[in-house]
Coordinates of C-alpha atoms in Angstrom, one line a residue:
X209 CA -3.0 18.8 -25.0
X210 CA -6.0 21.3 -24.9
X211 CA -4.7 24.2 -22.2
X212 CA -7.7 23.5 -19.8
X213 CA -6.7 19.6 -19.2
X214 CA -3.3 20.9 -17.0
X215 CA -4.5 18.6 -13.5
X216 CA -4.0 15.2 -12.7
X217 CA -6.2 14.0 -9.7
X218 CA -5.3 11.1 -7.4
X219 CA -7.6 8.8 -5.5
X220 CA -6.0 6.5 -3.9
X221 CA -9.0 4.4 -1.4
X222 CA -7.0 3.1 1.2
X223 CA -8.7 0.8 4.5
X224 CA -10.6 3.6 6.2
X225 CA -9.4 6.5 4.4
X226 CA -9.7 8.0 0.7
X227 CA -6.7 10.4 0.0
X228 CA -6.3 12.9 -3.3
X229 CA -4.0 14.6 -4.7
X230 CA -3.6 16.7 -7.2
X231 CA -0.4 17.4 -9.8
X232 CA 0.3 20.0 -12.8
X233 CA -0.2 17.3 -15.6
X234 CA 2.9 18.4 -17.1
X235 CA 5.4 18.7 -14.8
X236 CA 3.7 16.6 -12.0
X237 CA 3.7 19.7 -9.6
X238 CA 2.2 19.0 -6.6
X239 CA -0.8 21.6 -6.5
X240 CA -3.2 20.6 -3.4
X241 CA -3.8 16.9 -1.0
X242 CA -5.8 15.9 1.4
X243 CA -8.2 13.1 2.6
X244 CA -11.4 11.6 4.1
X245 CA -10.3 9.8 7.1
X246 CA -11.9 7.6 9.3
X247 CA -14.3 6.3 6.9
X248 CA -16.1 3.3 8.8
X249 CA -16.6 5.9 12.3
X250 CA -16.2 9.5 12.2
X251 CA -15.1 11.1 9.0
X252 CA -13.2 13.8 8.9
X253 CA -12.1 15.7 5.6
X254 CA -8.6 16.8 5.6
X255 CA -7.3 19.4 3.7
X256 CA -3.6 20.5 3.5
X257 CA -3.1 24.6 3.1
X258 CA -2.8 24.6 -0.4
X259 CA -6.2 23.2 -1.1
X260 CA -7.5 26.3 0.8
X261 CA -10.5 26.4 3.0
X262 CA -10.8 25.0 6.4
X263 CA -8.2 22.8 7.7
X264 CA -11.0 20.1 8.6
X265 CA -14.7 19.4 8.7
X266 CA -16.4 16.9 9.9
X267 CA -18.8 14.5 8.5
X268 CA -22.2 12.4 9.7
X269 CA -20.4 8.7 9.6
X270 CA -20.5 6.0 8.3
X271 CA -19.6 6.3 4.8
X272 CA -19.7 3.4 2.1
X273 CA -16.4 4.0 -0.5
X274 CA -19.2 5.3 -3.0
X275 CA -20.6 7.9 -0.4
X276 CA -17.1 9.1 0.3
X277 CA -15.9 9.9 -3.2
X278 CA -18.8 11.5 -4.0
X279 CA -18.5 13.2 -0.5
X280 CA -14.9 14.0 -1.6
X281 CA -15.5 15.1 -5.3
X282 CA -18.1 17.4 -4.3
X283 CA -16.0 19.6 -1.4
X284 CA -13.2 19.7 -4.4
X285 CA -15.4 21.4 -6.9
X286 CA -16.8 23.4 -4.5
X287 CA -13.5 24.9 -3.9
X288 CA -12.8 25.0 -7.8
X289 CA -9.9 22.7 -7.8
X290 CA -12.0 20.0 -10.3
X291 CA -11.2 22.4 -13.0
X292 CA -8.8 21.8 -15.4
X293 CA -8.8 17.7 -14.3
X294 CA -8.0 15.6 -17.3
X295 CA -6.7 12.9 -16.0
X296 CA -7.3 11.2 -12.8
X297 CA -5.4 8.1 -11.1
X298 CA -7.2 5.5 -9.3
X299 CA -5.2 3.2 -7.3
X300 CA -6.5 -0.8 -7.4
X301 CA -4.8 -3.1 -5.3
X302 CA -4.6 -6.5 -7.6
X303 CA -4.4 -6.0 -11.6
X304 CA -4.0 -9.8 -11.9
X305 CA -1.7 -11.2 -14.6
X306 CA -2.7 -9.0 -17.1
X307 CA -1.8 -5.5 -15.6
X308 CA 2.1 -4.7 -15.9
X309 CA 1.3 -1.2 -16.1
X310 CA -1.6 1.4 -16.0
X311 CA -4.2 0.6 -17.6
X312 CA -7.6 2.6 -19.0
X313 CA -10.9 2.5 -17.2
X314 CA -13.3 1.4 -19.3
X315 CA -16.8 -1.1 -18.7
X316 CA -14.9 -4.2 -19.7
X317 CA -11.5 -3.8 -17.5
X318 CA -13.6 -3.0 -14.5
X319 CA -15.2 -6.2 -14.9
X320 CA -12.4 -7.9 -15.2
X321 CA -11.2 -6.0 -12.0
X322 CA -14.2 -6.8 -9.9
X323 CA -13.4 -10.5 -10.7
X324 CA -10.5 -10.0 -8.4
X325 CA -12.2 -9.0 -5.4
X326 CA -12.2 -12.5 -3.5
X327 CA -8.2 -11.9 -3.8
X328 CA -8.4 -8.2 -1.8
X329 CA -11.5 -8.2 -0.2
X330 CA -11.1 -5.4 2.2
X331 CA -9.6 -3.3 -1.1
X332 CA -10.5 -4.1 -4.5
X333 CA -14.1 -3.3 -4.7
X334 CA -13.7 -0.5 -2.4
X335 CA -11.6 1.5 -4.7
X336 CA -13.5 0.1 -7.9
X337 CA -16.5 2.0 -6.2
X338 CA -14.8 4.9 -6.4
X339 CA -13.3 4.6 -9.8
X340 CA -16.9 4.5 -10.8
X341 CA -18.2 7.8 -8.7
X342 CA -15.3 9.7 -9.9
X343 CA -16.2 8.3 -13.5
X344 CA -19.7 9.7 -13.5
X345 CA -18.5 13.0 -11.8
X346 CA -15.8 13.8 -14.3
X347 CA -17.1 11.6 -17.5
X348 CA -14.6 13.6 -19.8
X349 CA -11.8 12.8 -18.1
X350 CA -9.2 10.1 -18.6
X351 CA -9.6 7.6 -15.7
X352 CA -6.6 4.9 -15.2
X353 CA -5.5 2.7 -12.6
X354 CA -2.4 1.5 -11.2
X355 CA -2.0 -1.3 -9.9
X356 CA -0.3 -2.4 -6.6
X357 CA 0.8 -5.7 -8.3
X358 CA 2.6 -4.2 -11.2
X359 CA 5.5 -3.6 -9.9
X360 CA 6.6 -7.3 -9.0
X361 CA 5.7 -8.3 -12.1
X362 CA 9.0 -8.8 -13.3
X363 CA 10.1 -11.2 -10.6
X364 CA 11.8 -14.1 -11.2
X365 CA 9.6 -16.8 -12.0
X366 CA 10.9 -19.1 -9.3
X367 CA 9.6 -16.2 -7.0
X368 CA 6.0 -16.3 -8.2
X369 CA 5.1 -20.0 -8.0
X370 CA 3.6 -21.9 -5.5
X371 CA 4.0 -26.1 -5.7
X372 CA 1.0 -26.6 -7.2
X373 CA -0.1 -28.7 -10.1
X374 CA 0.9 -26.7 -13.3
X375 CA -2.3 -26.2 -14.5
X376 CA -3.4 -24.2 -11.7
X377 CA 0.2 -21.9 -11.7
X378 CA -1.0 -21.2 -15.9
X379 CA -4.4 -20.3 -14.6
X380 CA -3.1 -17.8 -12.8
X381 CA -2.4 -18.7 -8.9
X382 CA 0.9 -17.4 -8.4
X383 CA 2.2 -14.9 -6.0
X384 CA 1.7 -11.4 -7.3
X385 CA 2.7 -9.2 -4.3
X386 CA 1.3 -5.9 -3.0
X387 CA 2.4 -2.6 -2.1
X388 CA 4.3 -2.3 -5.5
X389 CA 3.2 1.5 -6.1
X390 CA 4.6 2.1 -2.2
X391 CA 7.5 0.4 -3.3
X392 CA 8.0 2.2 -6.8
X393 CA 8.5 5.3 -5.2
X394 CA 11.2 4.2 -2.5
X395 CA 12.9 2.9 -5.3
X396 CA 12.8 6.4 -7.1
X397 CA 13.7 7.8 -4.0
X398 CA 16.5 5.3 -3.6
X399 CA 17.6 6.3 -7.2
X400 CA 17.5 10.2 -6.3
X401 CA 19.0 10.2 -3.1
X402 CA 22.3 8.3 -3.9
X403 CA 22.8 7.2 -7.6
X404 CA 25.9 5.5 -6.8
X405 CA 24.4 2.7 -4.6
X406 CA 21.0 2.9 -5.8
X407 CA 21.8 -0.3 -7.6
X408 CA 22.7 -1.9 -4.6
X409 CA 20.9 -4.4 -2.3
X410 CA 17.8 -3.0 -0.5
X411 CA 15.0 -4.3 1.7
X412 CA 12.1 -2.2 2.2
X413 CA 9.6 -2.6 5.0
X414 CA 5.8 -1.3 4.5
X415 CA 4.7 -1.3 7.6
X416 CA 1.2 -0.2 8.1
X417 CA -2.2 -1.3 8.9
X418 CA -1.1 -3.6 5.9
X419 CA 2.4 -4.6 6.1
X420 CA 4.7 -6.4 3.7
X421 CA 8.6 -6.1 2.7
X422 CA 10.2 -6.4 -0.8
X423 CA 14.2 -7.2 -1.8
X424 CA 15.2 -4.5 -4.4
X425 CA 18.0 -4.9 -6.8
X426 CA 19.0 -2.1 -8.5
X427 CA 15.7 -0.8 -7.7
X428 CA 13.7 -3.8 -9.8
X429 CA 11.6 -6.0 -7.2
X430 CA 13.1 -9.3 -6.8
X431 CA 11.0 -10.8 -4.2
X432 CA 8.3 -9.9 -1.4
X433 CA 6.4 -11.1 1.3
X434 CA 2.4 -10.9 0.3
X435 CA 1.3 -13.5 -2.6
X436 CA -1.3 -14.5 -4.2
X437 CA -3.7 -12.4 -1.7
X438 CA -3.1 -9.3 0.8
X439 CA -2.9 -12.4 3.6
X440 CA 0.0 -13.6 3.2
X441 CA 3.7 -12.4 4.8
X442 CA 3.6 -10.4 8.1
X443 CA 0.7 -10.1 10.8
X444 CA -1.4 -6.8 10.2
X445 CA -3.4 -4.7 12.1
X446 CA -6.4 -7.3 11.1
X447 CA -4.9 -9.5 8.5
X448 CA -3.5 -13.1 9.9
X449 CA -0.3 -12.9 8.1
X450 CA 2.1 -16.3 7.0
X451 CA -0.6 -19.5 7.4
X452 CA -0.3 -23.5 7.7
X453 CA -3.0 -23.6 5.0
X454 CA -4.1 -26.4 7.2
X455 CA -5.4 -24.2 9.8
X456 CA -8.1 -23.0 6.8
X457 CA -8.9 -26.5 6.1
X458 CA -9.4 -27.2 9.4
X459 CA -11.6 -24.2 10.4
X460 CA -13.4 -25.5 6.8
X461 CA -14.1 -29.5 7.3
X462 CA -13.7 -30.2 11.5
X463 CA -15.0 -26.7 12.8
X464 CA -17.6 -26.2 10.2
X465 CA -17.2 -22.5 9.4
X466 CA -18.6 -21.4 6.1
X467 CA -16.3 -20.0 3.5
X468 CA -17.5 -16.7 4.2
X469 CA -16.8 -16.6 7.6
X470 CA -13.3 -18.1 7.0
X471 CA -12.6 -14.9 5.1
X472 CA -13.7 -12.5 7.8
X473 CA -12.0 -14.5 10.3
X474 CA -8.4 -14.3 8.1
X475 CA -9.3 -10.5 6.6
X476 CA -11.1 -9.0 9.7
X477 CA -10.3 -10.5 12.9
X478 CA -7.0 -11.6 12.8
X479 CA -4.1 -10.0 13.0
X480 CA -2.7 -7.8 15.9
X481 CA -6.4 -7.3 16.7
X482 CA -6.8 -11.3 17.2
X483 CA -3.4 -11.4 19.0
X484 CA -3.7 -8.4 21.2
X485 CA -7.9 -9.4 21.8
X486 CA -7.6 -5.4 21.9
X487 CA -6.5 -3.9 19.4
X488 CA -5.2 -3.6 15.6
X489 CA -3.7 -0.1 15.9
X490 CA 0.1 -0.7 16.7
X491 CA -0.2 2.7 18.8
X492 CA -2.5 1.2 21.1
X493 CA -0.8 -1.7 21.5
X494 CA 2.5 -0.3 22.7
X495 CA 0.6 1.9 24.7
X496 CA -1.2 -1.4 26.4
X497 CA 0.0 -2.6 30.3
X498 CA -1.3 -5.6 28.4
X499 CA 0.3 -9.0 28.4
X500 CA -1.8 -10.4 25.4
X501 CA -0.5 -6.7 23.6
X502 CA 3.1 -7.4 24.3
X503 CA 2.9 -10.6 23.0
X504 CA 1.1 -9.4 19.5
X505 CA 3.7 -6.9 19.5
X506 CA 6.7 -8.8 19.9
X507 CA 5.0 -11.7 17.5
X508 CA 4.7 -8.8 14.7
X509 CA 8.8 -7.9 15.5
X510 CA 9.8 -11.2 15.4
X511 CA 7.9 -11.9 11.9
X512 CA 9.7 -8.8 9.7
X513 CA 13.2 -9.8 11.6
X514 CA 12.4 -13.6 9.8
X515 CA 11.2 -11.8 6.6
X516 CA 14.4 -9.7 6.3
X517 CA 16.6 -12.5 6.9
X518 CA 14.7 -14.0 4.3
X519 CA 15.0 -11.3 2.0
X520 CA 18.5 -10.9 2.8
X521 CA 19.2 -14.4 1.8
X522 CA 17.7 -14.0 -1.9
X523 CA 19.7 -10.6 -2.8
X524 CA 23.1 -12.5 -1.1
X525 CA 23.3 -9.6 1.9
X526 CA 21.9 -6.0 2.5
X527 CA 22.8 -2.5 1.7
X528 CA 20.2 -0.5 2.3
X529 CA 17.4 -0.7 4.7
X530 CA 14.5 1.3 4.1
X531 CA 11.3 1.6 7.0
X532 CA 8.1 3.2 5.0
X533 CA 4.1 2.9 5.9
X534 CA 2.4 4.1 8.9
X535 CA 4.4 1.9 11.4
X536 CA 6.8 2.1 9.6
X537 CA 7.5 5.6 9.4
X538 CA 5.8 6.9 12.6
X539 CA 7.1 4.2 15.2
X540 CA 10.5 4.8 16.6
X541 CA 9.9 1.1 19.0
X542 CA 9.2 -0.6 15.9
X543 CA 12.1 0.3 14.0
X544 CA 14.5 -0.2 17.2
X545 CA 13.3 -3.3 17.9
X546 CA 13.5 -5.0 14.4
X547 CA 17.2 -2.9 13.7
X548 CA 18.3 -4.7 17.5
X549 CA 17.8 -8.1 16.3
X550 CA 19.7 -7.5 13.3
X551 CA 23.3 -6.6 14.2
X552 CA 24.3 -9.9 12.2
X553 CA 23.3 -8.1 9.0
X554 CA 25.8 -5.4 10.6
X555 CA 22.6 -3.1 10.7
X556 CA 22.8 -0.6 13.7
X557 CA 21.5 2.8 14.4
X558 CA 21.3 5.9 16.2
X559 CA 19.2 6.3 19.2
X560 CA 18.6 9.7 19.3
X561 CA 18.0 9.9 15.1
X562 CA 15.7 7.4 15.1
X563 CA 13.2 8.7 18.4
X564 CA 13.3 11.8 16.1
X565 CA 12.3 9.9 12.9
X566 CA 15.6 11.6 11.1
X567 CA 15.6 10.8 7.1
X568 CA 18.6 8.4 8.0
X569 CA 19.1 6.9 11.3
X570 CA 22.2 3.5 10.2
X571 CA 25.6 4.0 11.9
X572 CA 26.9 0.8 10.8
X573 CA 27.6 -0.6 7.0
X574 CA 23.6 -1.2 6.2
X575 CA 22.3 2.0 5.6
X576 CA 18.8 2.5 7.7
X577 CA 16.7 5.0 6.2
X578 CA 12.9 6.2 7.0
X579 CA 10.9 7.4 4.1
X580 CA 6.9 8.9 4.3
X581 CA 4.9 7.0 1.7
X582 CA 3.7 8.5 -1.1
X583 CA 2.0 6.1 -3.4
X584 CA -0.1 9.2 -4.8
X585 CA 3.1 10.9 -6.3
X586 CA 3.9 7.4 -7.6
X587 CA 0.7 6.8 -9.6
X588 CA 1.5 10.2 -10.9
X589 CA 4.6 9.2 -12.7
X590 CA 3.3 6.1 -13.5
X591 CA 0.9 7.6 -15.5
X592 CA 3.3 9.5 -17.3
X593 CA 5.7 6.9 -17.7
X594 CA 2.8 5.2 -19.6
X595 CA 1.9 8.1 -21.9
X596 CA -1.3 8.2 -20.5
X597 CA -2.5 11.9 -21.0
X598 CA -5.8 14.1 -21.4
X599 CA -7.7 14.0 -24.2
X600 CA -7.3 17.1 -26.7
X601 CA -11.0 18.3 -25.6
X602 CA -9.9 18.5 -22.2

């Protein structure tokens, strides 16, 4: 590899944000990050102090996912750190059943990919936008993607079907499941922290703005909550969750809503936000005297309880309990909450550790841990587990 083609850049397009990061190609060094948040209000670019410059700056909003990577690209080459960038990550929500692993950006796969979009509307074309800016700003580079799906790929196939005539399931409507480069790295983490019982039986819980939980064994994804689209599983901030698919035919053939409208209605304003009538942002709901915010609330608890018992049921008990994602991570409630319903899995934890958001907060046999999210480190080693490396021109 040429000696200017050391960097590996990040992009990973998210619901209203667009983080980056950026890695020493060889040894995966963590060199700067930061982000473009609040994408569809107020922007604001975030740097963290590595990256130098100002800590923030804000930006004349809205912006498009195009605008924002272009936004993005241009403050990093104004403070030099696009040089030496041979490689850059993009993450893409659904690879579909041909994506097991990272895969080259070219004209023809992002066509393929953009034939996904129905499947993650709020994601998929949103981040293929900003494959495609970051492709015309760095055209030398190497651009890849990694693929939320990939890692459930090797889930039994009982997990993955639906009962549906067979020639639909070989056409590809099966449950792919989301999330998998969030759950890639707990499992890394899971491996580094304690080898011994990193093979043991783990449920991790995403919990974000999207939310969905996955039943590792021995670190290999065995089954998860979200299927064949980002709807299904848990309520999220704006996403309906676990649906009678009766309710859509319904809203279809005796209400008369259009297809399209369907989609907003499931995608856009359900969801905590429906629930609450106030909200999507857990935050604000648990702030909320509201009755209508309790109950969204306590509906979302009571929906990752069932899911864990669930999960615990297809890995024959529980281990390890990991919380990751924004809620996930940042809400000491949450966590108590779900942890107090389930003393039957022998899951119990400290008070005091988990208001301070403490690395491990179990007291009793199930080990409770919290864990930040860091999908962009994970789409770094992906792409190096996959060989996929600057060209020799750099």
């Amino acid at each position: 590899m040429n000696a200017r083609a050391k960097r590996l850049m990040v992009l990973n397009k998210g619901s209203s944000s667009l983080k980056f990061a950026l890695f020493d190609l060889t040894g995966l060094r963590p060199l700067a990050r930061g982000s473009l948040r609040d994408l569809s209000s107020e922007p604001r670019l975030a740097f963290e102090a590595e990256a130098g410059g100002a800590p923030f700056e804000r930006i004349a909003g809205p912006l498009p996912p195009a605008a924002a990577a272009e936004h993005l690209l241009a403050a990093l080459n104004a403070r030099g750190l696009l040089q030496n960038v041979g490689v850059v990550a993009h993450r893409i929500v659904h690879g579909g059943s041909q994506h097991r692993a990272p895969a080259i950006l070219d004209d023809q796969t992002l066509r393929a990919l953009r034939a996904l979009s129905p499947l993650a509307p709020l994601h998929q074309d949103a981040s293929l936008d900003v494959a495609e800016a970051a492709m015309r700003r760095l055209p030398s580079a190497v651009h890849a993607g990694c693929f939320d799906t990939a890692f459930h790929a090797a889930q039994p196939r009982l997990a993955r079907l639906y009962a549906l005539p067979r020639h639909l399931l070989e056409d590809g409507l099966v449950a792919y499941g989301f999330h998998g480069l969030s759950y890639a790295h707990v499992a890394r983490r899971l491996q580094a922290l304690d080898p011994e019982h990193a093979g043991g039986r783990a449920i991790v819980a995403h919990l974000g703005s999207g939310a969905s939980l996955c039943a590792l064994s021995a670190g290999v994804s065995l089954a998860t909550t979200m299927g064949f689209s980002t709807l299904d599983g848990v309520p999220m901030s704006t996403r309906c969750g676990a649906l009678d698919p009766g309710v859509v035919l319904h809203l279809l053939q005796a209400r008369g809503l259009a297809p399209d409208a369907v989609s907003r209605l499931l995608y856009e304003e359900s969801g905590l936000l429906g629930l609450s009538g106030i909200s999507g942002d857990m935050r604000a709901l648990l702030a909320s005297a509201s009755c209508e915010a309790a109950e969204a609330v306590s509906f979302f608890v009571y929906c990752v309880v069932r899911e864990i018992g669930a999960l615990a049921a297809v890995l024959g008990g529980l281990d390890t309990l990991v919380f990751t994602g924004g809620v996930g991570e940042g809400s000491p409630e949450i966590r108590a909450r779900v942890c107090g319903q389930m003393r039957w899995l022998e899951v119990e934890i400290d008070a005091r550790r988990n208001q301070a958001g403490a690395p491990e907060i179990g007291t009793g046999r199930v080990r409770v841990l919290v864990e930040p999210a860091d999908e962009e480190l994970a789409m770094a080693e992906a792409l190096r587990d996959a060989n996929i490396t600057a060209p020799d021109g750099g």
